[in-house]
């Protein structure tokens, strides 16, 4: 069975790593022959610090589907074309946006970095900040805040990009058109009806639409219409999730 997990808000809470009990349960499932994968808005660089080392070689779909890694190395990248990236930078300048550009390992930040999001970048110190002229193969362009988020999103619709809204309504990011977590799974060879997924917000909807079974963590209203079942987060979550994993894996 292919079991695919979102990270933040699903297995990762307040930026803390996946708990030891859940990591052990996932490892046991892997030993039983199940495929364990993770699909996150985080790039590969920022996924590793919240995952047990036993999963660093697992299927990791990062940057909302723009990068796929396995065995610890990138196996597929969907980079923003240079003209699209330049257009996004122009929009960011006009709207005085503070933004993050994720590359394969490194990153570029521009603008006012007072937003709490910027303190979460590269917690494992696995990459480095590069200047604008050093940016190569950007995979994701994330806006943390700007003067007019609605106006920015309205104008970005004219570009060939996919827009991904985060649970924090002030955060949104852009990848290549047609790129999301489900498209990355399909490119990897896991198609509709061939996986069980776990998620909590907007960015998980494409997976939920095509999963054989989907488990919603928390109470996001958009996912409720798509989920096969729901698990509340909060006290006792680890036990509830592990029981659900064992039930679904039998």
Tab-separated table of C-alpha atoms in Angstrom:
chain	number	residue	atom	x	y	z
A	1	UNK	CA	0.000	0.000	0.000
A	2	UNK	CA	1.163	3.529	-0.772
A	3	UNK	CA	0.682	5.784	2.262
A	4	UNK	CA	1.278	9.483	1.567
A	5	UNK	CA	1.445	12.067	4.357
A	6	UNK	CA	1.380	15.834	4.404
A	7	UNK	CA	3.637	17.259	7.109
A	8	UNK	CA	2.654	20.605	8.674
A	9	UNK	CA	-0.688	20.318	10.430
A	10	UNK	CA	-0.828	16.592	9.718
A	11	UNK	CA	2.248	15.018	11.336
A	12	UNK	CA	4.170	18.175	12.253
A	13	UNK	CA	2.747	20.692	14.719
A	14	UNK	CA	4.291	24.070	15.613
A	15	UNK	CA	7.349	23.127	13.570
A	16	UNK	CA	8.323	20.220	15.817
A	17	UNK	CA	9.551	16.937	14.261
A	18	UNK	CA	7.245	13.979	13.746
A	19	UNK	CA	6.829	12.294	17.127
A	20	UNK	CA	8.888	9.176	17.951
A	21	UNK	CA	5.761	7.036	18.387
A	22	UNK	CA	4.394	7.957	14.954
A	23	UNK	CA	7.845	7.546	13.383
A	24	UNK	CA	8.116	4.055	14.870
A	25	UNK	CA	4.651	3.120	13.612
A	26	UNK	CA	5.481	4.327	10.105
A	27	UNK	CA	8.776	2.441	10.163
A	28	UNK	CA	6.951	-0.758	11.151
A	29	UNK	CA	4.587	-0.314	8.203
A	30	UNK	CA	7.558	0.178	5.916
A	31	UNK	CA	9.136	-3.043	7.194
A	32	UNK	CA	5.850	-4.802	6.414
A	33	UNK	CA	6.229	-3.779	2.768
A	34	UNK	CA	4.158	-0.604	2.616
A	35	UNK	CA	5.515	2.449	0.800
A	36	UNK	CA	5.699	5.525	3.018
A	37	UNK	CA	5.907	8.915	1.308
A	38	UNK	CA	5.621	12.533	2.370
A	39	UNK	CA	4.179	15.424	0.356
A	40	UNK	CA	4.674	18.927	1.700
A	41	UNK	CA	4.736	22.606	0.850
A	42	UNK	CA	8.239	22.536	2.335
A	43	UNK	CA	11.154	21.961	-0.017
A	44	UNK	CA	13.255	18.830	0.468
A	45	UNK	CA	15.761	20.894	2.482
A	46	UNK	CA	13.138	21.773	5.100
A	47	UNK	CA	11.412	18.385	5.150
A	48	UNK	CA	14.459	16.488	6.391
A	49	UNK	CA	14.792	18.212	9.805
A	50	UNK	CA	11.255	17.219	10.849
A	51	UNK	CA	11.571	13.602	9.686
A	52	UNK	CA	13.277	10.735	11.480
A	53	UNK	CA	16.529	9.803	9.703
A	54	UNK	CA	14.975	6.451	8.798
A	55	UNK	CA	12.812	8.323	6.272
A	56	UNK	CA	15.443	10.549	4.691
A	57	UNK	CA	15.632	8.107	1.779
A	58	UNK	CA	11.848	7.866	1.388
A	59	UNK	CA	9.702	9.376	-1.346
A	60	UNK	CA	9.659	13.106	-0.562
A	61	UNK	CA	7.445	15.364	-2.657
A	62	UNK	CA	8.356	18.925	-1.782
A	63	UNK	CA	7.495	22.487	-2.738
A	64	UNK	CA	3.843	21.555	-3.333
A	65	UNK	CA	4.810	19.063	-6.024
A	66	UNK	CA	7.601	20.992	-7.734
A	67	UNK	CA	10.353	18.652	-6.518
A	68	UNK	CA	10.447	14.905	-5.981
A	69	UNK	CA	13.289	13.244	-4.110
A	70	UNK	CA	14.012	9.607	-3.356
A	71	UNK	CA	17.062	7.985	-1.887
A	72	UNK	CA	18.122	11.398	-0.644
A	73	UNK	CA	18.508	12.939	-4.107
A	74	UNK	CA	16.198	14.886	-6.447
A	75	UNK	CA	14.673	12.687	-9.145
A	76	UNK	CA	12.333	15.245	-10.708
A	77	UNK	CA	12.159	19.049	-10.705
A	78	UNK	CA	9.553	21.378	-12.193
A	79	UNK	CA	11.356	24.706	-12.299
A	80	UNK	CA	9.786	28.082	-12.992
A	81	UNK	CA	10.802	29.309	-16.470
A	82	UNK	CA	13.101	32.367	-16.387
A	83	UNK	CA	10.467	34.666	-17.902
A	84	UNK	CA	7.875	33.548	-15.333
A	85	UNK	CA	10.302	34.026	-12.478
A	86	UNK	CA	11.159	37.517	-13.736
A	87	UNK	CA	7.447	38.388	-13.957
A	88	UNK	CA	6.912	37.224	-10.372
A	89	UNK	CA	9.803	39.391	-9.200
A	90	UNK	CA	8.328	42.371	-11.020
A	91	UNK	CA	4.967	41.801	-9.328
A	92	UNK	CA	6.688	41.424	-5.966
A	93	UNK	CA	8.443	44.756	-6.437
A	94	UNK	CA	5.214	46.559	-7.378
A	95	UNK	CA	3.329	45.126	-4.411
A	96	UNK	CA	6.270	45.515	-2.024
A	97	UNK	CA	6.174	41.817	-1.251
A	98	UNK	CA	8.456	39.922	1.083
A	99	UNK	CA	9.149	36.605	-0.560
A	100	UNK	CA	11.115	33.362	-0.545
A	101	UNK	CA	12.426	31.599	-3.634
A	102	UNK	CA	13.203	27.921	-3.107
A	103	UNK	CA	15.893	26.313	-5.243
A	104	UNK	CA	16.986	22.668	-5.227
A	105	UNK	CA	18.828	23.134	-1.915
A	106	UNK	CA	19.482	26.834	-1.506
A	107	UNK	CA	17.090	29.793	-1.277
A	108	UNK	CA	16.743	33.512	-1.865
A	109	UNK	CA	14.825	35.908	0.397
A	110	UNK	CA	13.862	39.490	-0.432
A	111	UNK	CA	11.914	42.196	1.373
A	112	UNK	CA	10.868	42.735	4.977
A	113	UNK	CA	11.704	39.518	6.839
A	114	UNK	CA	9.823	40.376	10.049
A	115	UNK	CA	7.074	37.850	9.241
A	116	UNK	CA	7.438	34.775	11.536
A	117	UNK	CA	7.559	32.494	8.502
A	118	UNK	CA	11.087	33.595	7.648
A	119	UNK	CA	12.433	32.237	10.942
A	120	UNK	CA	11.354	28.752	9.848
A	121	UNK	CA	13.481	28.631	6.690
A	122	UNK	CA	16.247	26.004	6.569
A	123	UNK	CA	16.048	24.879	10.221
A	124	UNK	CA	18.665	22.205	9.576
A	125	UNK	CA	21.129	24.644	7.949
A	126	UNK	CA	21.307	22.365	4.910
A	127	UNK	CA	21.273	25.127	2.293
A	128	UNK	CA	22.485	28.693	1.985
A	129	UNK	CA	20.980	32.039	1.159
A	130	UNK	CA	21.948	33.193	-2.335
A	131	UNK	CA	21.711	36.609	-3.930
A	132	UNK	CA	19.321	37.310	-6.790
A	133	UNK	CA	22.002	36.958	-9.456
A	134	UNK	CA	22.835	33.482	-8.104
A	135	UNK	CA	19.294	32.109	-8.423
A	136	UNK	CA	19.197	29.052	-10.690
A	137	UNK	CA	16.349	26.603	-11.262
A	138	UNK	CA	13.769	28.158	-8.900
A	139	UNK	CA	11.004	25.703	-8.052
A	140	UNK	CA	8.733	27.785	-5.817
A	141	UNK	CA	8.042	31.483	-5.219
A	142	UNK	CA	6.359	32.141	-1.853
A	143	UNK	CA	4.890	35.478	-0.799
A	144	UNK	CA	4.822	35.925	2.979
A	145	UNK	CA	3.194	39.360	2.927
A	146	UNK	CA	2.646	42.285	0.585
A	147	UNK	CA	0.677	45.533	0.334
A	148	UNK	CA	-2.309	43.956	-1.440
A	149	UNK	CA	-2.402	40.123	-1.394
A	150	UNK	CA	-5.694	39.966	-3.297
A	151	UNK	CA	-4.337	42.260	-5.998
A	152	UNK	CA	-1.148	40.235	-6.299
A	153	UNK	CA	-3.111	36.982	-6.639
A	154	UNK	CA	-5.420	38.598	-9.183
A	155	UNK	CA	-2.537	39.698	-11.385
A	156	UNK	CA	-0.628	36.444	-11.046
A	157	UNK	CA	-3.517	34.618	-12.731
A	158	UNK	CA	-2.245	35.942	-16.060
A	159	UNK	CA	1.003	34.005	-15.615
A	160	UNK	CA	1.499	30.316	-16.319
A	161	UNK	CA	1.680	29.276	-12.673
A	162	UNK	CA	-0.213	27.236	-10.109
A	163	UNK	CA	-1.134	29.214	-6.979
A	164	UNK	CA	-1.157	27.342	-3.669
A	165	UNK	CA	-2.918	28.893	-0.683
A	166	UNK	CA	-1.564	28.035	2.772
A	167	UNK	CA	-3.615	27.639	5.934
A	168	UNK	CA	-2.170	30.973	6.995
A	169	UNK	CA	-4.244	33.044	4.555
A	170	UNK	CA	-1.434	35.591	4.201
A	171	UNK	CA	0.907	32.966	2.734
A	172	UNK	CA	0.637	31.758	-0.835
A	173	UNK	CA	3.124	30.330	-3.278
A	174	UNK	CA	3.503	29.784	-6.990
A	175	UNK	CA	4.894	26.812	-8.887
A	176	UNK	CA	4.774	25.868	-12.558
A	177	UNK	CA	1.309	25.598	-14.069
A	178	UNK	CA	-0.258	22.198	-13.421
A	179	UNK	CA	2.076	21.336	-10.561
A	180	UNK	CA	0.628	20.088	-7.282
A	181	UNK	CA	1.101	17.145	-4.956
A	182	UNK	CA	-1.110	14.859	-7.052
A	183	UNK	CA	0.654	15.677	-10.307
A	184	UNK	CA	3.969	14.822	-8.642
A	185	UNK	CA	2.591	11.498	-7.410
A	186	UNK	CA	1.308	10.683	-10.889
A	187	UNK	CA	4.652	11.591	-12.466
A	188	UNK	CA	6.326	9.288	-9.958
A	189	UNK	CA	4.014	6.452	-10.995
A	190	UNK	CA	1.375	6.498	-8.244
A	191	UNK	CA	-1.934	7.160	-9.961
A	192	UNK	CA	-5.519	7.779	-8.922
A	193	UNK	CA	-6.886	5.129	-6.585
A	194	UNK	CA	-3.428	3.737	-5.829
A	195	UNK	CA	-2.749	5.405	-2.494
A	196	UNK	CA	-4.089	6.419	0.894
A	197	UNK	CA	-3.360	9.999	1.921
A	198	UNK	CA	-3.380	12.064	5.099
A	199	UNK	CA	-3.640	15.861	5.031
A	200	UNK	CA	-5.098	18.961	6.609
A	201	UNK	CA	-5.491	21.919	4.226
A	202	UNK	CA	-5.920	23.459	0.758
A	203	UNK	CA	-2.740	22.023	-0.681
A	204	UNK	CA	-3.875	18.457	-0.003
A	205	UNK	CA	-7.108	18.729	-1.991
A	206	UNK	CA	-5.654	17.390	-5.266
A	207	UNK	CA	-4.522	14.221	-3.468
A	208	UNK	CA	-7.827	13.835	-1.660
A	209	UNK	CA	-9.738	13.975	-4.945
A	210	UNK	CA	-7.835	10.984	-6.320
A	211	UNK	CA	-7.002	8.836	-3.281
A	212	UNK	CA	-8.429	5.391	-2.695
A	213	UNK	CA	-8.956	6.544	0.897
A	214	UNK	CA	-8.240	9.914	2.522
A	215	UNK	CA	-7.879	10.900	6.161
A	216	UNK	CA	-8.398	14.523	7.158
A	217	UNK	CA	-6.495	15.816	10.169
A	218	UNK	CA	-8.286	18.721	11.840
A	219	UNK	CA	-11.320	20.612	10.609
A	220	UNK	CA	-10.546	22.345	7.321
A	221	UNK	CA	-13.996	22.822	5.697
A	222	UNK	CA	-12.775	22.316	2.137
A	223	UNK	CA	-11.293	18.912	2.895
A	224	UNK	CA	-14.355	17.704	4.785
A	225	UNK	CA	-16.261	17.247	1.520
A	226	UNK	CA	-13.476	15.089	0.087
A	227	UNK	CA	-12.244	13.090	3.083
A	228	UNK	CA	-13.124	9.457	3.675
A	229	UNK	CA	-12.717	10.003	7.415
A	230	UNK	CA	-11.486	12.631	9.857
A	231	UNK	CA	-9.195	12.549	12.877
A	232	UNK	CA	-9.190	15.440	15.350
A	233	UNK	CA	-5.789	16.819	16.269
A	234	UNK	CA	-4.925	17.711	19.852
A	235	UNK	CA	-4.458	15.496	22.911
A	236	UNK	CA	-4.354	11.790	22.096
A	237	UNK	CA	-3.641	12.400	18.411
A	238	UNK	CA	-0.679	10.030	18.191
A	239	UNK	CA	-2.730	7.135	19.535
A	240	UNK	CA	-5.653	7.873	17.217
A	241	UNK	CA	-3.408	8.088	14.178
A	242	UNK	CA	-1.490	4.902	14.970
A	243	UNK	CA	-4.742	2.987	15.469
A	244	UNK	CA	-5.989	4.307	12.115
A	245	UNK	CA	-2.748	3.314	10.373
A	246	UNK	CA	-2.947	-0.220	11.711
A	247	UNK	CA	-6.582	-0.537	10.665
A	248	UNK	CA	-5.973	0.713	7.144
A	249	UNK	CA	-2.869	-1.440	6.685
A	250	UNK	CA	-4.610	-4.734	7.461
